[in-house]
Structure formats: structure tokens, C-alpha cells
Amino acid sequence: MLRDLSYRFRALLRRNSLEAELDEELRAHIEQQAEKYVQAGMSPQEAARRARLEFGGVEQVKEECRESWGVWFVTELAQDLRYGLRQLRRNPGFTIVAVLTLALGIGATTAVFSLLDAVLLRPLPYSHSDQLFRLYPTDRSGRHAMEAVSYPDFEDWQNQSRTFEAITAYYQ
């Protein structure tokens, strides 16, 4: 595990030396196979050609090896960031519009989230906020008669209540 981690850091930080080692190793494999063909009786040119054909595309093998290093995501991300920064530097007008758009979007999102957090997400500042109720006056049919309660009605509810621990009023 530690060896694998150090290898990945090496692949990130010392990529050129790792690439040179990869080139040398692939060349050595091809030369070794060509040597076997020469010992089997082929000419050196034919042995080298056949070893390269048998080995396959060197660039494909290199790409597979680079993927096995496990740092391809970071490498490609760095390439994409460099390309993006070059494009932004070439088009300063677009860059200004993009930055302002992002700033407005982030600011608006932050404002909306702050409002929603304060209004909906935070719990109410009461010890048992899940036990709060809102009382409405009703008419004889059981429908809401009105939204507001008169103060004398509120006092009656407060004095006659046996179910609720406390009753309070608020004004909107």
C-alpha cells in the first residue's frame, strides 16, 4: 500500500523520469523478443520487425501503463485546467462575463440558502418544537371563522385550557 502510494506520487511529481523508464523497459522487452527470434534463425531485421508486430502498438501499451499508475484523472484534470486558463486569457471579454455570471449565481444561491436555512431548516427555538400547535376559532359548522382571535377569547382559552401546558399569542 505504501509502495503503491509512493509510486503514484512519483508518477505525479517525476513523470519525465517515469516515462523514460517506461520507454527503456518497453525497448528492452522488444529487444529481448527480437534476440530470441535471432537465436531461432531469423535475420536481425526480420526478428526486430516480428518482435514489434507481436508486441503490438507501443503507444497503446504506454497508455495502458499510464492508466495503471492510477494518476490519469489528476493528469487529465491538470491538462484541462491549463487549457481552460489559456482560453480565458485569450478572451478577456468572455472571462469577465463568465466571472461576473459565476459571482452573481453564487451570491444569489448563498442568499436563497441563507433565507431557507433561517426560515425552514433550523429548528424552532423551543425545547419541544414538535409539540407546538396553532389554534383557530371556528364557527358553529366547524369551519375557520376568522384568522385572528380577540384578546378576550385568547384569555378565555388560556384560563380554561386543561390539555395544553401553555398558550401564547402572537401578532403578524
PDB file of C-alpha atoms in Angstrom:
ATOM      1  CA  MET A   1       0.000   0.000   0.000  1.00  0.00           C
ATOM      2  CA  LEU A   2       2.731   2.461   0.996  1.00  0.00           C
ATOM      3  CA  ARG A   3       4.811   1.411  -2.005  1.00  0.00           C
ATOM      4  CA  ASP A   4       1.803   1.940  -4.272  1.00  0.00           C
ATOM      5  CA  LEU A   5       1.205   5.391  -2.797  1.00  0.00           C
ATOM      6  CA  SER A   6       4.842   6.417  -3.245  1.00  0.00           C
ATOM      7  CA  TYR A   7       4.694   5.158  -6.841  1.00  0.00           C
ATOM      8  CA  ARG A   8       1.650   7.335  -7.505  1.00  0.00           C
ATOM      9  CA  PHE A   9       3.331  10.407  -6.049  1.00  0.00           C
ATOM     10  CA  ARG A  10       6.343   9.642  -8.210  1.00  0.00           C
ATOM     11  CA  ALA A  11       4.051   9.344 -11.250  1.00  0.00           C
ATOM     12  CA  LEU A  12       2.633  12.772 -10.462  1.00  0.00           C
ATOM     13  CA  LEU A  13       5.792  14.620  -9.489  1.00  0.00           C
ATOM     14  CA  ARG A  14       8.522  12.921 -11.541  1.00  0.00           C
ATOM     15  CA  ARG A  15       6.596  11.993 -14.641  1.00  0.00           C
ATOM     16  CA  ASN A  16       9.505  12.519 -17.067  1.00  0.00           C
ATOM     17  CA  SER A  17      11.791  10.045 -15.299  1.00  0.00           C
ATOM     18  CA  LEU A  18       8.963   7.503 -15.086  1.00  0.00           C
ATOM     19  CA  GLU A  19       8.251   7.964 -18.814  1.00  0.00           C
ATOM     20  CA  ALA A  20      11.945   7.420 -19.592  1.00  0.00           C
ATOM     21  CA  GLU A  21      11.938   4.220 -17.505  1.00  0.00           C
ATOM     22  CA  LEU A  22       8.807   3.043 -19.319  1.00  0.00           C
ATOM     23  CA  ASP A  23      10.409   3.687 -22.729  1.00  0.00           C
ATOM     24  CA  GLU A  24      13.547   1.804 -21.668  1.00  0.00           C
ATOM     25  CA  GLU A  25      11.565  -1.149 -20.319  1.00  0.00           C
ATOM     26  CA  LEU A  26       9.418  -1.475 -23.450  1.00  0.00           C
ATOM     27  CA  ARG A  27      12.501  -1.218 -25.674  1.00  0.00           C
ATOM     28  CA  ALA A  28      14.191  -3.912 -23.589  1.00  0.00           C
ATOM     29  CA  HIS A  29      11.168  -6.238 -23.959  1.00  0.00           C
ATOM     30  CA  ILE A  30      11.117  -5.814 -27.717  1.00  0.00           C
ATOM     31  CA  GLU A  31      14.912  -6.333 -27.971  1.00  0.00           C
ATOM     32  CA  GLN A  32      14.674  -9.445 -25.796  1.00  0.00           C
ATOM     33  CA  GLN A  33      11.997 -10.947 -28.031  1.00  0.00           C
ATOM     34  CA  ALA A  34      13.967  -9.998 -31.155  1.00  0.00           C
ATOM     35  CA  GLU A  35      17.042 -11.707 -29.651  1.00  0.00           C
ATOM     36  CA  LYS A  36      15.004 -14.910 -29.203  1.00  0.00           C
ATOM     37  CA  TYR A  37      13.983 -14.750 -32.874  1.00  0.00           C
ATOM     38  CA  VAL A  38      17.606 -14.196 -33.962  1.00  0.00           C
ATOM     39  CA  GLN A  39      18.647 -17.249 -31.923  1.00  0.00           C
ATOM     40  CA  ALA A  40      15.860 -19.191 -33.674  1.00  0.00           C
ATOM     41  CA  GLY A  41      17.489 -18.380 -37.021  1.00  0.00           C
ATOM     42  CA  MET A  42      15.848 -15.155 -38.271  1.00  0.00           C
ATOM     43  CA  SER A  43      17.764 -12.211 -39.643  1.00  0.00           C
ATOM     44  CA  PRO A  44      18.144  -9.282 -37.176  1.00  0.00           C
ATOM     45  CA  GLN A  45      15.901  -7.025 -39.297  1.00  0.00           C
ATOM     46  CA  GLU A  46      13.164  -9.647 -39.638  1.00  0.00           C
ATOM     47  CA  ALA A  47      13.445 -10.528 -35.919  1.00  0.00           C
ATOM     48  CA  ALA A  48      13.077  -6.869 -34.897  1.00  0.00           C
ATOM     49  CA  ARG A  49      10.091  -6.399 -37.235  1.00  0.00           C
ATOM     50  CA  ARG A  50       8.358  -9.540 -35.970  1.00  0.00           C
ATOM     51  CA  ALA A  51       9.024  -8.634 -32.304  1.00  0.00           C
ATOM     52  CA  ARG A  52       7.458  -5.183 -32.836  1.00  0.00           C
ATOM     53  CA  LEU A  53       4.439  -6.734 -34.588  1.00  0.00           C
ATOM     54  CA  GLU A  54       3.980  -9.315 -31.860  1.00  0.00           C
ATOM     55  CA  PHE A  55       4.363  -6.739 -29.116  1.00  0.00           C
ATOM     56  CA  GLY A  56       1.665  -4.514 -30.610  1.00  0.00           C
ATOM     57  CA  GLY A  57       1.360  -0.750 -30.621  1.00  0.00           C
ATOM     58  CA  VAL A  58       3.958   0.748 -28.298  1.00  0.00           C
ATOM     59  CA  GLU A  59       1.862   3.857 -27.680  1.00  0.00           C
ATOM     60  CA  GLN A  60      -1.142   1.719 -26.714  1.00  0.00           C
ATOM     61  CA  VAL A  61       0.980  -0.232 -24.235  1.00  0.00           C
ATOM     62  CA  LYS A  62       2.348   3.037 -22.849  1.00  0.00           C
ATOM     63  CA  GLU A  63      -1.188   4.358 -22.395  1.00  0.00           C
ATOM     64  CA  GLU A  64      -2.230   1.179 -20.545  1.00  0.00           C
ATOM     65  CA  CYS A  65       0.800   1.524 -18.273  1.00  0.00           C
ATOM     66  CA  ARG A  66      -0.004   5.179 -17.568  1.00  0.00           C
ATOM     67  CA  GLU A  67      -3.567   4.188 -16.653  1.00  0.00           C
ATOM     68  CA  SER A  68      -2.217   1.549 -14.256  1.00  0.00           C
ATOM     69  CA  TRP A  69      -0.285   4.273 -12.409  1.00  0.00           C
ATOM     70  CA  GLY A  70      -3.658   5.487 -11.124  1.00  0.00           C
ATOM     71  CA  VAL A  71      -2.990   9.186 -11.650  1.00  0.00           C
ATOM     72  CA  TRP A  72      -4.640   9.660 -15.048  1.00  0.00           C
ATOM     73  CA  PHE A  73      -7.511  11.647 -13.512  1.00  0.00           C
ATOM     74  CA  VAL A  74      -5.191  14.192 -11.896  1.00  0.00           C
ATOM     75  CA  THR A  75      -3.061  14.424 -15.030  1.00  0.00           C
ATOM     76  CA  GLU A  76      -6.038  14.996 -17.316  1.00  0.00           C
ATOM     77  CA  LEU A  77      -7.563  17.475 -14.860  1.00  0.00           C
ATOM     78  CA  ALA A  78      -4.326  19.477 -14.847  1.00  0.00           C
ATOM     79  CA  GLN A  79      -4.244  19.458 -18.662  1.00  0.00           C
ATOM     80  CA  ASP A  80      -7.868  20.607 -18.823  1.00  0.00           C
ATOM     81  CA  LEU A  81      -7.239  23.394 -16.309  1.00  0.00           C
ATOM     82  CA  ARG A  82      -4.198  24.638 -18.229  1.00  0.00           C
ATOM     83  CA  TYR A  83      -6.200  24.614 -21.472  1.00  0.00           C
ATOM     84  CA  GLY A  84      -9.111  26.441 -19.831  1.00  0.00           C
ATOM     85  CA  LEU A  85      -6.838  29.107 -18.367  1.00  0.00           C
ATOM     86  CA  ARG A  86      -5.188  29.652 -21.761  1.00  0.00           C
ATOM     87  CA  GLN A  87      -8.601  30.113 -23.371  1.00  0.00           C
ATOM     88  CA  LEU A  88      -9.716  32.541 -20.654  1.00  0.00           C
ATOM     89  CA  ARG A  89      -6.508  34.554 -21.103  1.00  0.00           C
ATOM     90  CA  ARG A  90      -7.091  34.762 -24.881  1.00  0.00           C
ATOM     91  CA  ASN A  91     -10.676  36.050 -24.472  1.00  0.00           C
ATOM     92  CA  PRO A  92     -10.708  38.649 -21.666  1.00  0.00           C
ATOM     93  CA  GLY A  93     -14.250  39.857 -22.504  1.00  0.00           C
ATOM     94  CA  PHE A  94     -15.656  36.372 -22.163  1.00  0.00           C
ATOM     95  CA  THR A  95     -13.630  35.878 -18.975  1.00  0.00           C
ATOM     96  CA  ILE A  96     -15.135  38.981 -17.363  1.00  0.00           C
ATOM     97  CA  VAL A  97     -18.679  37.945 -18.309  1.00  0.00           C
ATOM     98  CA  ALA A  98     -18.093  34.392 -17.046  1.00  0.00           C
ATOM     99  CA  VAL A  99     -16.634  35.580 -13.725  1.00  0.00           C
ATOM    100  CA  LEU A 100     -19.468  38.068 -13.175  1.00  0.00           C
ATOM    101  CA  THR A 101     -22.066  35.425 -14.012  1.00  0.00           C
ATOM    102  CA  LEU A 102     -20.495  32.989 -11.572  1.00  0.00           C
ATOM    103  CA  ALA A 103     -20.284  35.672  -8.876  1.00  0.00           C
ATOM    104  CA  LEU A 104     -23.953  36.602  -9.299  1.00  0.00           C
ATOM    105  CA  GLY A 105     -25.014  32.959  -9.316  1.00  0.00           C
ATOM    106  CA  ILE A 106     -23.004  32.098  -6.220  1.00  0.00           C
ATOM    107  CA  GLY A 107     -24.233  35.236  -4.436  1.00  0.00           C
ATOM    108  CA  ALA A 108     -27.880  34.550  -5.275  1.00  0.00           C
ATOM    109  CA  THR A 109     -27.582  30.908  -4.257  1.00  0.00           C
ATOM    110  CA  THR A 110     -25.977  31.885  -0.959  1.00  0.00           C
ATOM    111  CA  ALA A 111     -28.697  34.448  -0.244  1.00  0.00           C
ATOM    112  CA  VAL A 112     -31.516  31.998  -1.015  1.00  0.00           C
ATOM    113  CA  PHE A 113     -29.907  29.249   1.059  1.00  0.00           C
ATOM    114  CA  SER A 114     -29.372  31.620   3.993  1.00  0.00           C
ATOM    115  CA  LEU A 115     -33.028  32.597   3.871  1.00  0.00           C
ATOM    116  CA  LEU A 116     -34.232  28.996   3.601  1.00  0.00           C
ATOM    117  CA  ASP A 117     -31.903  27.919   6.386  1.00  0.00           C
ATOM    118  CA  ALA A 118     -33.201  30.625   8.708  1.00  0.00           C
ATOM    119  CA  VAL A 119     -36.863  30.041   7.863  1.00  0.00           C
ATOM    120  CA  LEU A 120     -37.241  26.327   7.133  1.00  0.00           C
ATOM    121  CA  LEU A 121     -34.201  24.280   8.065  1.00  0.00           C
ATOM    122  CA  ARG A 122     -33.258  25.405  11.555  1.00  0.00           C
ATOM    123  CA  PRO A 123     -35.401  24.059  14.367  1.00  0.00           C
ATOM    124  CA  LEU A 124     -37.640  26.460  16.239  1.00  0.00           C
ATOM    125  CA  PRO A 125     -36.128  27.956  19.396  1.00  0.00           C
ATOM    126  CA  TYR A 126     -38.386  25.924  21.709  1.00  0.00           C
ATOM    127  CA  SER A 127     -37.460  22.877  23.730  1.00  0.00           C
ATOM    128  CA  HIS A 128     -40.211  20.644  22.217  1.00  0.00           C
ATOM    129  CA  SER A 129     -40.998  22.374  18.943  1.00  0.00           C
ATOM    130  CA  ASP A 130     -42.659  19.210  17.599  1.00  0.00           C
ATOM    131  CA  GLN A 131     -45.408  19.682  20.198  1.00  0.00           C
ATOM    132  CA  LEU A 132     -46.442  23.171  19.059  1.00  0.00           C
ATOM    133  CA  PHE A 133     -49.972  23.739  17.749  1.00  0.00           C
ATOM    134  CA  ARG A 134     -51.773  26.639  16.177  1.00  0.00           C
ATOM    135  CA  LEU A 135     -55.320  27.231  17.380  1.00  0.00           C
ATOM    136  CA  TYR A 136     -58.044  28.807  15.237  1.00  0.00           C
ATOM    137  CA  PRO A 137     -61.506  29.982  16.193  1.00  0.00           C
ATOM    138  CA  THR A 138     -64.279  28.131  14.356  1.00  0.00           C
ATOM    139  CA  ASP A 139     -67.905  28.870  13.662  1.00  0.00           C
ATOM    140  CA  ARG A 140     -70.762  26.501  14.596  1.00  0.00           C
ATOM    141  CA  SER A 141     -70.234  24.420  11.420  1.00  0.00           C
ATOM    142  CA  GLY A 142     -66.598  23.684  12.379  1.00  0.00           C
ATOM    143  CA  ARG A 143     -65.020  25.832   9.677  1.00  0.00           C
ATOM    144  CA  HIS A 144     -62.459  28.527  10.375  1.00  0.00           C
ATOM    145  CA  ALA A 145     -64.479  31.576  11.225  1.00  0.00           C
ATOM    146  CA  MET A 146     -61.597  34.037  11.062  1.00  0.00           C
ATOM    147  CA  GLU A 147     -57.841  34.156  11.189  1.00  0.00           C
ATOM    148  CA  ALA A 148     -57.471  36.495  14.175  1.00  0.00           C
ATOM    149  CA  VAL A 149     -58.559  35.824  17.750  1.00  0.00           C
ATOM    150  CA  SER A 150     -59.709  38.617  20.008  1.00  0.00           C
ATOM    151  CA  TYR A 151     -57.781  39.160  23.211  1.00  0.00           C
ATOM    152  CA  PRO A 152     -60.738  38.258  25.450  1.00  0.00           C
ATOM    153  CA  ASP A 153     -61.150  34.960  23.559  1.00  0.00           C
ATOM    154  CA  PHE A 154     -57.443  34.283  23.962  1.00  0.00           C
ATOM    155  CA  GLU A 155     -57.662  34.897  27.715  1.00  0.00           C
ATOM    156  CA  ASP A 156     -60.626  32.505  27.934  1.00  0.00           C
ATOM    157  CA  TRP A 157     -58.699  29.799  26.070  1.00  0.00           C
ATOM    158  CA  GLN A 158     -55.693  30.332  28.305  1.00  0.00           C
ATOM    159  CA  ASN A 159     -57.684  30.163  31.546  1.00  0.00           C
ATOM    160  CA  GLN A 160     -59.880  27.201  30.555  1.00  0.00           C
ATOM    161  CA  SER A 161     -57.212  25.024  28.935  1.00  0.00           C
ATOM    162  CA  ARG A 162     -56.571  21.675  30.624  1.00  0.00           C
ATOM    163  CA  THR A 163     -54.848  19.993  27.639  1.00  0.00           C
ATOM    164  CA  PHE A 164     -52.030  22.387  26.798  1.00  0.00           C
ATOM    165  CA  GLU A 165     -49.093  23.204  29.038  1.00  0.00           C
ATOM    166  CA  ALA A 166     -49.160  26.833  27.911  1.00  0.00           C
ATOM    167  CA  ILE A 167     -50.959  29.017  25.410  1.00  0.00           C
ATOM    168  CA  THR A 168     -49.494  32.184  23.963  1.00  0.00           C
ATOM    169  CA  ALA A 169     -50.490  34.647  21.251  1.00  0.00           C
ATOM    170  CA  TYR A 170     -48.583  36.434  18.533  1.00  0.00           C
ATOM    171  CA  TYR A 171     -49.350  39.228  16.135  1.00  0.00           C
ATOM    172  CA  GLN A 172     -48.328  39.171  12.490  1.00  0.00           C
TER     173      GLN A 172
END
